[in-house]
Amino acid sequence: MSELAIRVEDVHKRYRLGTIGSGLIADEVKAIYARLTGRSDPRLTVDQEKDLQRQGMDFWSLRGVSFDVKKGEILGVIGHNGAGKSTLLKLLSRITLPTKGTIRMTGKVSSLLEVGTGFHPELTGKENIYLNGSIMGMRRAEITARLDEIIEFSGIEHHIDTPIKRYSSGMKVRLGFAVAAHMEPDILILDEVLAVGDSAFQKKCLGKMQEVSSKEGRTVIFVSHNLSAVKTLCARAVLLDHGQVTYTGDTSDTIEYYLKANNAALSNVRTFGDDLDREEFKLEEISFKSVGGTVDELLDEYHTIEIHLKIHMKRNGNRSRVNFAMLDDHGVVLFVFSSARGDVHMHDGLNHLVCTLPEGFMNIGTYFLSMYLLQDEKTLLHHEPNIASLQIHEGEREVGKWMGRELGFIKPRFDWRNGSV
């Protein structure tokens, strides 16, 4: 245990669905009496009464979670929403206790779990710095010695004497991270700290986390949906899925496992067999791959992507063409493209058509293709909605660059030039 900062052994966390804690003894007595007499809980709303079958059900947020973290290590924790990440961090921060299992931690813990966590809204930024330091057991003189550094790092020195309730979410997370990172904790726990803030602040946060780990030998637990940031910062990562650790190891391997498992239904290739065998044609296969890659590889936002369509025309192939519509996950058509626009000539028999999407054209996200098979430019032979799905993942980005999904569905590279003055 001397080299370990954290050891989590067979940790379970159970919640009781539908239970309500009012905090008032009188209300609790009324609820107990109602339950004993077979009446409805007086604290429930009408909508809650309609869902009484859920009362008393157990929900296990964590099931048998085990892992170790060495001193000075930055461990990433990833997983989909509801996987149990926030519950795990609350247990590590000692906000709540595990239902079963043990957590052993060495040293002082500082955490930033949500925007504004630990701040009193009526107190100023400076007063909240002293409040947080006192909660961590620091003397006033120790907090004062670090005060200027904290304020400078946060970048909100002009608002440091303003009550926290008037801060934006970005200002709160700036101050929260500055306080958590500069109070010299042995273990720093961070949940989505990069979700709010501009690229300059993200770069500053990543640099500070690397500094407290490599130079000061402190341990960092970093939870984020920003996989590029996790890959940049963490050498090792833990994957949570439905409250269980499903993979742990090298960060790149863990992320690859997560993306493949999470998008198993979104395969880069779809074969049809006899599913689309019609009088005029038979659709064989549609697939996606990056130029020079294979269909097994994940497609990221910087790839040049090829769409391969194999279709067997039984007759009138030379009079036929294929149109595709690209849709978002809400069914909105983003754009339409056609084989008639390229140097493509279909014929009777097997046709292999290839359409290339420019490098970096598609934004991160899930998209769907609908196919239209036309004859003589005007006759619709067949329309197949959502014939295939396309998953674009976040690519490698330099530290300090914008992390996360940009606005828009596509990222066209327009030509720019200087005009004459």
CSV table of C-alpha atoms in Angstrom, one decimal:
chain,number,residue,atom,x,y,z
A,1,MET,CA,0.0,0.0,0.0
A,2,SER,CA,3.1,2.3,0.4
A,3,GLU,CA,3.1,2.9,-3.4
A,4,LEU,CA,-0.6,3.1,-3.8
A,5,ALA,CA,-2.6,6.3,-3.3
A,6,ILE,CA,-6.0,4.7,-3.8
A,7,ARG,CA,-7.3,1.1,-3.5
A,8,VAL,CA,-10.9,0.3,-4.4
A,9,GLU,CA,-12.0,-3.2,-3.5
A,10,ASP,CA,-15.3,-4.8,-4.5
A,11,VAL,CA,-17.2,-1.6,-4.1
A,12,HIS,CA,-21.0,-1.6,-4.4
A,13,LYS,CA,-23.4,1.3,-4.1
A,14,ARG,CA,-27.2,0.8,-3.8
A,15,TYR,CA,-30.0,3.4,-3.9
A,16,ARG,CA,-33.6,2.9,-3.1
A,17,LEU,CA,-35.8,4.1,-5.9
A,18,GLY,CA,-38.8,6.1,-4.9
A,19,THR,CA,-37.8,6.8,-1.3
A,20,ILE,CA,-38.1,10.4,-0.1
A,21,GLY,CA,-36.3,12.0,2.7
A,22,SER,CA,-38.0,15.1,3.9
A,23,GLY,CA,-35.7,15.9,6.8
A,24,LEU,CA,-38.7,16.5,9.1
A,25,ILE,CA,-39.5,14.0,11.8
A,26,ALA,CA,-43.2,14.8,11.6
A,27,ASP,CA,-43.4,14.0,7.9
A,28,GLU,CA,-41.5,10.8,8.4
A,29,VAL,CA,-44.0,9.7,11.1
A,30,LYS,CA,-46.9,10.5,8.8
A,31,ALA,CA,-45.3,8.5,6.0
A,32,ILE,CA,-44.8,5.5,8.4
A,33,TYR,CA,-48.4,5.7,9.6
A,34,ALA,CA,-49.7,5.9,6.0
A,35,ARG,CA,-47.6,2.8,5.1
A,36,LEU,CA,-48.9,0.8,8.1
A,37,THR,CA,-52.5,1.7,7.4
A,38,GLY,CA,-52.3,0.9,3.7
A,39,ARG,CA,-52.6,4.5,2.5
A,40,SER,CA,-50.6,6.5,0.0
A,41,ASP,CA,-47.5,8.4,1.2
A,42,PRO,CA,-48.8,12.0,1.8
A,43,ARG,CA,-45.5,13.3,0.5
A,44,LEU,CA,-46.0,11.9,-3.0
A,45,THR,CA,-47.4,13.9,-5.9
A,46,VAL,CA,-50.1,12.5,-8.1
A,47,ASP,CA,-47.6,11.5,-10.8
A,48,GLN,CA,-45.4,9.8,-8.2
A,49,GLU,CA,-48.4,7.8,-7.0
A,50,LYS,CA,-48.9,6.5,-10.5
A,51,ASP,CA,-45.4,5.0,-10.3
A,52,LEU,CA,-45.8,3.3,-6.9
A,53,GLN,CA,-44.6,0.0,-8.3
A,54,ARG,CA,-41.1,1.5,-8.2
A,55,GLN,CA,-41.3,2.2,-4.5
A,56,GLY,CA,-38.7,0.3,-2.6
A,57,MET,CA,-36.9,-1.0,-5.7
A,58,ASP,CA,-33.1,-1.3,-5.4
A,59,PHE,CA,-30.9,0.4,-8.0
A,60,TRP,CA,-27.3,-0.6,-7.9
A,61,SER,CA,-25.2,2.3,-9.2
A,62,LEU,CA,-22.0,0.4,-8.7
A,63,ARG,CA,-21.4,-3.4,-8.7
A,64,GLY,CA,-18.1,-4.9,-7.6
A,65,VAL,CA,-15.8,-2.0,-8.7
A,66,SER,CA,-12.1,-2.7,-8.0
A,67,PHE,CA,-8.9,-0.9,-9.1
A,68,ASP,CA,-5.7,0.6,-7.8
A,69,VAL,CA,-4.1,4.0,-8.4
A,70,LYS,CA,-0.4,4.6,-7.8
A,71,LYS,CA,0.9,7.8,-6.2
A,72,GLY,CA,1.7,10.4,-8.8
A,73,GLU,CA,-0.5,8.7,-11.4
A,74,ILE,CA,-3.2,10.4,-13.5
A,75,LEU,CA,-6.1,7.9,-14.0
A,76,GLY,CA,-8.8,8.5,-16.5
A,77,VAL,CA,-12.4,7.3,-15.9
A,78,ILE,CA,-14.6,7.0,-18.9
A,79,GLY,CA,-18.0,5.6,-19.7
A,80,HIS,CA,-21.5,6.6,-21.0
A,81,ASN,CA,-24.0,8.6,-19.1
A,82,GLY,CA,-25.3,6.6,-16.2
A,83,ALA,CA,-22.3,4.3,-16.1
A,84,GLY,CA,-21.6,5.2,-12.4
A,85,LYS,CA,-18.7,7.6,-12.8
A,86,SER,CA,-20.2,10.4,-10.7
A,87,THR,CA,-21.2,7.9,-8.0
A,88,LEU,CA,-17.7,6.6,-7.9
A,89,LEU,CA,-16.3,10.1,-7.5
A,90,LYS,CA,-18.7,10.8,-4.7
A,91,LEU,CA,-17.5,7.8,-2.9
A,92,LEU,CA,-13.8,8.7,-3.4
A,93,SER,CA,-14.6,12.2,-2.2
A,94,ARG,CA,-16.2,10.8,0.9
A,95,ILE,CA,-19.5,12.5,0.2
A,96,THR,CA,-21.3,9.2,0.6
A,97,LEU,CA,-20.3,5.7,1.7
A,98,PRO,CA,-20.3,2.5,-0.2
A,99,THR,CA,-23.0,-0.1,0.5
A,100,LYS,CA,-20.4,-2.8,0.3
A,101,GLY,CA,-16.7,-3.0,-0.2
A,102,THR,CA,-13.8,-0.8,0.9
A,103,ILE,CA,-12.0,2.3,-0.3
A,104,ARG,CA,-8.5,3.0,1.1
A,105,MET,CA,-6.9,6.4,0.3
A,106,THR,CA,-3.7,7.9,1.5
A,107,GLY,CA,-3.4,11.7,2.0
A,108,LYS,CA,-5.6,14.8,1.7
A,109,VAL,CA,-8.3,14.8,-0.9
A,110,SER,CA,-9.5,17.8,-3.0
A,111,SER,CA,-12.4,17.4,-5.5
A,112,LEU,CA,-14.3,19.4,-8.1
A,113,LEU,CA,-17.4,17.3,-9.0
A,114,GLU,CA,-19.8,19.9,-10.3
A,115,VAL,CA,-19.8,23.6,-11.3
A,116,GLY,CA,-20.0,25.6,-8.0
A,117,THR,CA,-19.6,22.6,-5.7
A,118,GLY,CA,-18.5,23.7,-2.2
A,119,PHE,CA,-19.2,27.4,-2.9
A,120,HIS,CA,-21.6,29.5,-0.8
A,121,PRO,CA,-23.6,31.7,-3.2
A,122,GLU,CA,-23.8,34.6,-0.9
A,123,LEU,CA,-20.1,34.8,-0.2
A,124,THR,CA,-17.6,36.5,-2.6
A,125,GLY,CA,-15.0,34.6,-4.6
A,126,LYS,CA,-12.3,35.5,-2.1
A,127,GLU,CA,-14.4,34.5,0.9
A,128,ASN,CA,-15.1,31.1,-0.8
A,129,ILE,CA,-11.4,30.5,-1.2
A,130,TYR,CA,-10.9,30.8,2.5
A,131,LEU,CA,-14.0,28.7,3.2
A,132,ASN,CA,-12.8,25.9,1.0
A,133,GLY,CA,-9.4,26.0,2.5
A,134,SER,CA,-10.8,25.8,6.0
A,135,ILE,CA,-12.9,22.8,5.1
A,136,MET,CA,-9.7,21.1,4.0
A,137,GLY,CA,-8.1,21.8,7.3
A,138,MET,CA,-5.8,24.6,6.3
A,139,ARG,CA,-4.9,27.6,8.5
A,140,ARG,CA,-5.8,31.1,7.4
A,141,ALA,CA,-2.1,32.0,7.0
A,142,GLU,CA,-1.6,29.0,4.7
A,143,ILE,CA,-4.6,30.0,2.5
A,144,THR,CA,-3.4,33.6,2.4
A,145,ALA,CA,0.0,32.5,1.2
A,146,ARG,CA,-1.6,30.8,-1.9
A,147,LEU,CA,-4.3,33.4,-2.4
A,148,ASP,CA,-2.7,35.5,-5.1
A,149,GLU,CA,-1.7,32.4,-7.1
A,150,ILE,CA,-5.2,31.0,-6.9
A,151,ILE,CA,-6.7,34.3,-8.1
A,152,GLU,CA,-4.2,34.8,-10.9
A,153,PHE,CA,-4.8,31.2,-12.2
A,154,SER,CA,-8.5,31.6,-12.2
A,155,GLY,CA,-8.3,34.8,-14.3
A,156,ILE,CA,-11.3,36.4,-12.5
A,157,GLU,CA,-9.3,38.9,-10.3
A,158,HIS,CA,-11.7,41.7,-11.3
A,159,HIS,CA,-14.7,39.8,-9.9
A,160,ILE,CA,-13.0,38.2,-6.9
A,161,ASP,CA,-14.9,40.4,-4.5
A,162,THR,CA,-18.3,39.7,-6.2
A,163,PRO,CA,-20.7,37.2,-4.7
A,164,ILE,CA,-20.5,33.8,-6.3
A,165,LYS,CA,-24.2,33.8,-7.1
A,166,ARG,CA,-23.5,36.4,-9.8
A,167,TYR,CA,-20.8,34.3,-11.5
A,168,SER,CA,-21.3,32.6,-14.8
A,169,SER,CA,-20.7,28.8,-14.9
A,170,GLY,CA,-17.4,29.4,-16.6
A,171,MET,CA,-16.2,31.7,-13.8
A,172,LYS,CA,-17.3,29.2,-11.2
A,173,VAL,CA,-15.4,26.3,-12.7
A,174,ARG,CA,-12.3,28.5,-13.2
A,175,LEU,CA,-12.3,29.4,-9.5
A,176,GLY,CA,-13.3,25.9,-8.4
A,177,PHE,CA,-10.4,24.3,-10.3
A,178,ALA,CA,-7.9,27.0,-9.1
A,179,VAL,CA,-8.9,26.3,-5.5
A,180,ALA,CA,-8.9,22.5,-5.8
A,181,ALA,CA,-5.5,22.4,-7.6
A,182,HIS,CA,-3.6,25.0,-5.4
A,183,MET,CA,-4.6,23.7,-2.0
A,184,GLU,CA,-1.8,21.1,-2.4
A,185,PRO,CA,-4.0,18.0,-2.0
A,186,ASP,CA,-2.4,14.5,-2.2
A,187,ILE,CA,-5.3,13.3,-4.3
A,188,LEU,CA,-7.1,15.6,-6.8
A,189,ILE,CA,-10.5,14.4,-8.1
A,190,LEU,CA,-12.0,16.2,-11.1
A,191,ASP,CA,-15.3,15.6,-12.9
A,192,GLU,CA,-15.7,17.2,-16.4
A,193,VAL,CA,-13.6,20.2,-15.4
A,194,LEU,CA,-13.0,20.9,-19.1
A,195,ALA,CA,-16.7,20.9,-20.0
A,196,VAL,CA,-16.9,24.6,-19.3
A,197,GLY,CA,-14.3,27.1,-20.4
A,198,ASP,CA,-12.5,28.3,-23.5
A,199,SER,CA,-9.5,26.6,-25.1
A,200,ALA,CA,-7.0,28.8,-23.3
A,201,PHE,CA,-8.4,27.7,-19.9
A,202,GLN,CA,-8.5,24.1,-21.0
A,203,LYS,CA,-4.8,24.2,-21.9
A,204,LYS,CA,-4.1,25.8,-18.5
A,205,CYS,CA,-6.0,23.1,-16.7
A,206,LEU,CA,-4.3,20.3,-18.5
A,207,GLY,CA,-0.9,21.8,-17.9
A,208,LYS,CA,-1.7,22.2,-14.2
A,209,MET,CA,-2.8,18.6,-13.8
A,210,GLN,CA,0.4,17.4,-15.5
A,211,GLU,CA,2.4,19.6,-13.2
A,212,VAL,CA,0.8,18.4,-9.9
A,213,SER,CA,1.3,14.8,-11.1
A,214,SER,CA,4.8,14.8,-12.6
A,215,LYS,CA,6.5,17.6,-10.6
A,216,GLU,CA,4.7,17.4,-7.3
A,217,GLY,CA,4.0,13.6,-7.2
A,218,ARG,CA,0.3,14.1,-6.6
A,219,THR,CA,-2.5,11.7,-7.7
A,220,VAL,CA,-5.2,12.8,-10.1
A,221,ILE,CA,-8.5,11.1,-10.9
A,222,PHE,CA,-9.9,12.6,-14.1
A,223,VAL,CA,-13.4,11.9,-15.4
A,224,SER,CA,-14.4,13.3,-18.7
A,225,HIS,CA,-16.4,12.5,-21.9
A,226,ASN,CA,-13.7,14.4,-23.8
A,227,LEU,CA,-11.7,11.4,-24.9
A,228,SER,CA,-8.9,13.5,-26.5
A,229,ALA,CA,-8.3,15.2,-23.2
A,230,VAL,CA,-8.2,11.8,-21.4
A,231,LYS,CA,-5.8,10.4,-24.0
A,232,THR,CA,-3.6,13.5,-23.7
A,233,LEU,CA,-3.5,13.5,-19.9
A,234,CYS,CA,-3.8,9.9,-18.7
A,235,ALA,CA,-1.4,7.0,-19.3
A,236,ARG,CA,-4.0,4.6,-17.9
A,237,ALA,CA,-7.8,4.6,-17.9
A,238,VAL,CA,-10.8,2.7,-16.4
A,239,LEU,CA,-14.0,2.0,-18.3
A,240,LEU,CA,-17.3,1.9,-16.4
A,241,ASP,CA,-20.4,0.4,-17.9
A,242,HIS,CA,-23.6,0.0,-15.9
A,243,GLY,CA,-21.7,0.2,-12.6
A,244,GLN,CA,-19.0,-2.3,-13.4
A,245,VAL,CA,-15.4,-2.0,-14.6
A,246,THR,CA,-15.4,-3.6,-18.0
A,247,TYR,CA,-11.9,-2.6,-19.1
A,248,THR,CA,-8.8,-1.1,-17.5
A,249,GLY,CA,-5.4,-0.5,-19.0
A,250,ASP,CA,-3.5,1.7,-21.4
A,251,THR,CA,-5.6,4.8,-22.2
A,252,SER,CA,-5.6,4.3,-26.0
A,253,ASP,CA,-6.6,0.7,-25.7
A,254,THR,CA,-9.4,1.5,-23.2
A,255,ILE,CA,-10.8,4.2,-25.4
A,256,GLU,CA,-10.7,2.0,-28.5
A,257,TYR,CA,-12.5,-0.8,-26.5
A,258,TYR,CA,-15.1,1.7,-25.3
A,259,LEU,CA,-15.8,3.1,-28.8
A,260,LYS,CA,-16.1,-0.3,-30.4
A,261,ALA,CA,-18.3,-1.7,-27.6
A,262,ASN,CA,-20.4,1.4,-27.5
A,263,ASN,CA,-20.9,1.5,-31.3
A,264,ALA,CA,-21.2,-2.2,-32.0
A,265,ALA,CA,-24.5,-1.6,-33.7
A,266,LEU,CA,-23.0,1.1,-35.8
A,267,SER,CA,-20.8,-1.1,-38.0
A,268,ASN,CA,-18.8,0.3,-40.9
A,269,VAL,CA,-20.1,-2.4,-43.2
A,270,ARG,CA,-23.6,-3.8,-43.9
A,271,THR,CA,-24.3,-6.7,-46.2
A,272,PHE,CA,-27.8,-7.4,-47.4
A,273,GLY,CA,-28.1,-10.9,-48.6
A,274,ASP,CA,-31.7,-11.3,-49.9
A,275,ASP,CA,-33.0,-8.4,-47.8
A,276,LEU,CA,-33.0,-6.0,-50.8
A,277,ASP,CA,-33.4,-8.3,-53.8
A,278,ARG,CA,-35.9,-6.6,-56.1
A,279,GLU,CA,-37.0,-7.0,-59.7
A,280,GLU,CA,-34.7,-4.3,-61.0
A,281,PHE,CA,-31.7,-4.7,-58.7
A,282,LYS,CA,-30.1,-6.5,-55.8
A,283,LEU,CA,-28.2,-4.6,-53.2
A,284,GLU,CA,-25.1,-6.4,-52.0
A,285,GLU,CA,-23.2,-4.2,-49.6
A,286,ILE,CA,-22.5,-0.7,-48.3
A,287,SER,CA,-19.4,0.2,-46.3
A,288,PHE,CA,-17.3,3.1,-45.0
A,289,LYS,CA,-13.6,3.3,-44.5
A,290,SER,CA,-10.9,6.0,-44.4
A,291,VAL,CA,-8.7,6.3,-47.4
A,292,GLY,CA,-5.9,3.7,-47.1
A,293,GLY,CA,-7.7,2.1,-44.1
A,294,THR,CA,-10.0,-0.8,-43.6
A,295,VAL,CA,-13.7,-1.1,-42.6
A,296,ASP,CA,-12.6,-2.2,-39.1
A,297,GLU,CA,-11.0,1.1,-38.3
A,298,LEU,CA,-12.8,3.9,-36.4
A,299,LEU,CA,-13.5,6.9,-38.5
A,300,ASP,CA,-12.4,10.2,-36.9
A,301,GLU,CA,-13.2,13.8,-37.9
A,302,TYR,CA,-9.9,14.3,-39.8
A,303,HIS,CA,-10.3,11.3,-42.1
A,304,THR,CA,-11.0,11.3,-45.8
A,305,ILE,CA,-13.9,8.9,-45.9
A,306,GLU,CA,-14.9,6.6,-48.7
A,307,ILE,CA,-18.5,5.2,-49.1
A,308,HIS,CA,-18.5,1.9,-51.0
A,309,LEU,CA,-21.7,0.6,-52.6
A,310,LYS,CA,-22.0,-2.7,-54.3
A,311,ILE,CA,-25.3,-3.1,-56.3
A,312,HIS,CA,-26.2,-5.7,-58.9
A,313,MET,CA,-28.4,-4.2,-61.6
A,314,LYS,CA,-30.6,-6.8,-63.3
A,315,ARG,CA,-31.7,-4.6,-66.2
A,316,ASN,CA,-31.4,-1.0,-67.4
A,317,GLY,CA,-28.2,-0.4,-65.4
A,318,ASN,CA,-27.0,2.2,-67.9
A,319,ARG,CA,-30.1,4.3,-67.3
A,320,SER,CA,-29.8,4.1,-63.5
A,321,ARG,CA,-28.2,6.3,-60.9
A,322,VAL,CA,-28.0,6.4,-57.1
A,323,ASN,CA,-28.8,9.3,-54.8
A,324,PHE,CA,-27.9,9.4,-51.1
A,325,ALA,CA,-29.4,11.7,-48.4
A,326,MET,CA,-27.3,12.3,-45.3
A,327,LEU,CA,-29.4,12.7,-42.1
A,328,ASP,CA,-28.6,13.6,-38.5
A,329,ASP,CA,-29.9,11.5,-35.6
A,330,HIS,CA,-33.1,13.5,-35.5
A,331,GLY,CA,-34.0,12.6,-39.1
A,332,VAL,CA,-33.1,16.0,-40.5
A,333,VAL,CA,-31.7,15.9,-44.1
A,334,LEU,CA,-28.3,17.6,-44.0
A,335,PHE,CA,-27.5,17.3,-47.7
A,336,VAL,CA,-28.1,15.1,-50.8
A,337,PHE,CA,-25.4,13.8,-53.2
A,338,SER,CA,-25.7,11.7,-56.4
A,339,SER,CA,-23.7,9.4,-58.6
A,340,ALA,CA,-24.8,11.4,-61.6
A,341,ARG,CA,-22.5,14.2,-60.5
A,342,GLY,CA,-19.4,12.1,-61.0
A,343,ASP,CA,-17.7,10.1,-63.8
A,344,VAL,CA,-19.8,7.0,-62.9
A,345,HIS,CA,-21.5,4.7,-65.4
A,346,MET,CA,-23.6,1.9,-64.2
A,347,HIS,CA,-24.3,-1.2,-66.2
A,348,ASP,CA,-26.1,-4.5,-66.0
A,349,GLY,CA,-24.4,-6.8,-63.5
A,350,LEU,CA,-22.4,-6.0,-60.4
A,351,ASN,CA,-21.5,-2.3,-59.9
A,352,HIS,CA,-19.0,-1.1,-57.3
A,353,LEU,CA,-19.5,2.7,-56.7
A,354,VAL,CA,-17.1,4.7,-54.5
A,355,CYS,CA,-17.9,8.2,-53.2
A,356,THR,CA,-15.3,10.2,-51.3
A,357,LEU,CA,-16.1,12.7,-48.6
A,358,PRO,CA,-13.3,15.3,-48.2
A,359,GLU,CA,-10.9,15.2,-45.3
A,360,GLY,CA,-12.4,16.7,-42.2
A,361,PHE,CA,-15.8,17.4,-43.9
A,362,MET,CA,-18.0,15.6,-41.3
A,363,ASN,CA,-18.3,16.7,-37.7
A,364,ILE,CA,-18.3,14.4,-34.7
A,365,GLY,CA,-21.5,12.5,-34.4
A,366,THR,CA,-23.8,9.8,-35.7
A,367,TYR,CA,-25.3,10.1,-39.2
A,368,PHE,CA,-27.6,8.0,-41.3
A,369,LEU,CA,-27.8,7.4,-45.1
A,370,SER,CA,-31.0,7.0,-47.1
A,371,MET,CA,-30.7,5.6,-50.6
A,372,TYR,CA,-32.7,6.5,-53.7
A,373,LEU,CA,-32.4,4.4,-56.9
A,374,LEU,CA,-33.6,6.4,-59.9
A,375,GLN,CA,-34.0,5.6,-63.6
A,376,ASP,CA,-33.8,8.2,-66.5
A,377,GLU,CA,-33.3,11.0,-63.9
A,378,LYS,CA,-36.9,11.1,-62.9
A,379,THR,CA,-38.4,7.6,-62.1
A,380,LEU,CA,-37.9,6.4,-58.6
A,381,LEU,CA,-37.2,2.7,-58.6
A,382,HIS,CA,-36.6,2.3,-54.9
A,383,HIS,CA,-36.2,4.3,-51.7
A,384,GLU,CA,-34.5,2.7,-48.7
A,385,PRO,CA,-34.5,5.0,-45.6
A,386,ASN,CA,-31.7,4.7,-43.0
A,387,ILE,CA,-29.9,2.1,-45.1
A,388,ALA,CA,-26.7,2.5,-43.1
A,389,SER,CA,-25.2,4.5,-40.2
A,390,LEU,CA,-22.0,6.4,-40.0
A,391,GLN,CA,-20.1,7.2,-36.8
A,392,ILE,CA,-17.6,10.0,-36.8
A,393,HIS,CA,-15.3,10.0,-33.7
A,394,GLU,CA,-13.2,12.7,-32.2
A,395,GLY,CA,-9.7,12.8,-33.6
A,396,GLU,CA,-6.3,13.6,-32.1
A,397,ARG,CA,-6.0,17.2,-31.1
A,398,GLU,CA,-3.1,19.3,-29.8
A,399,VAL,CA,-3.3,20.5,-26.2
A,400,GLY,CA,-4.8,23.9,-26.1
A,401,LYS,CA,-6.9,23.4,-29.2
A,402,TRP,CA,-10.7,23.4,-28.9
A,403,MET,CA,-11.8,20.0,-27.3
A,404,GLY,CA,-15.3,18.7,-27.9
A,405,ARG,CA,-17.8,18.9,-30.7
A,406,GLU,CA,-17.7,22.1,-32.8
A,407,LEU,CA,-20.9,23.7,-34.0
A,408,GLY,CA,-22.6,22.4,-37.2
A,409,PHE,CA,-22.8,19.0,-38.8
A,410,ILE,CA,-20.2,19.6,-41.5
A,411,LYS,CA,-16.9,21.5,-41.6
A,412,PRO,CA,-16.4,22.6,-45.2
A,413,ARG,CA,-12.9,23.8,-46.1
A,414,PHE,CA,-13.6,26.9,-48.2
A,415,ASP,CA,-10.9,28.7,-50.2
A,416,TRP,CA,-9.7,32.0,-48.8
A,417,ARG,CA,-7.4,34.6,-50.3
A,418,ASN,CA,-6.3,38.2,-49.7
A,419,GLY,CA,-8.0,40.7,-52.0
A,420,SER,CA,-6.5,43.9,-53.3
A,421,VAL,CA,-6.7,46.9,-51.0
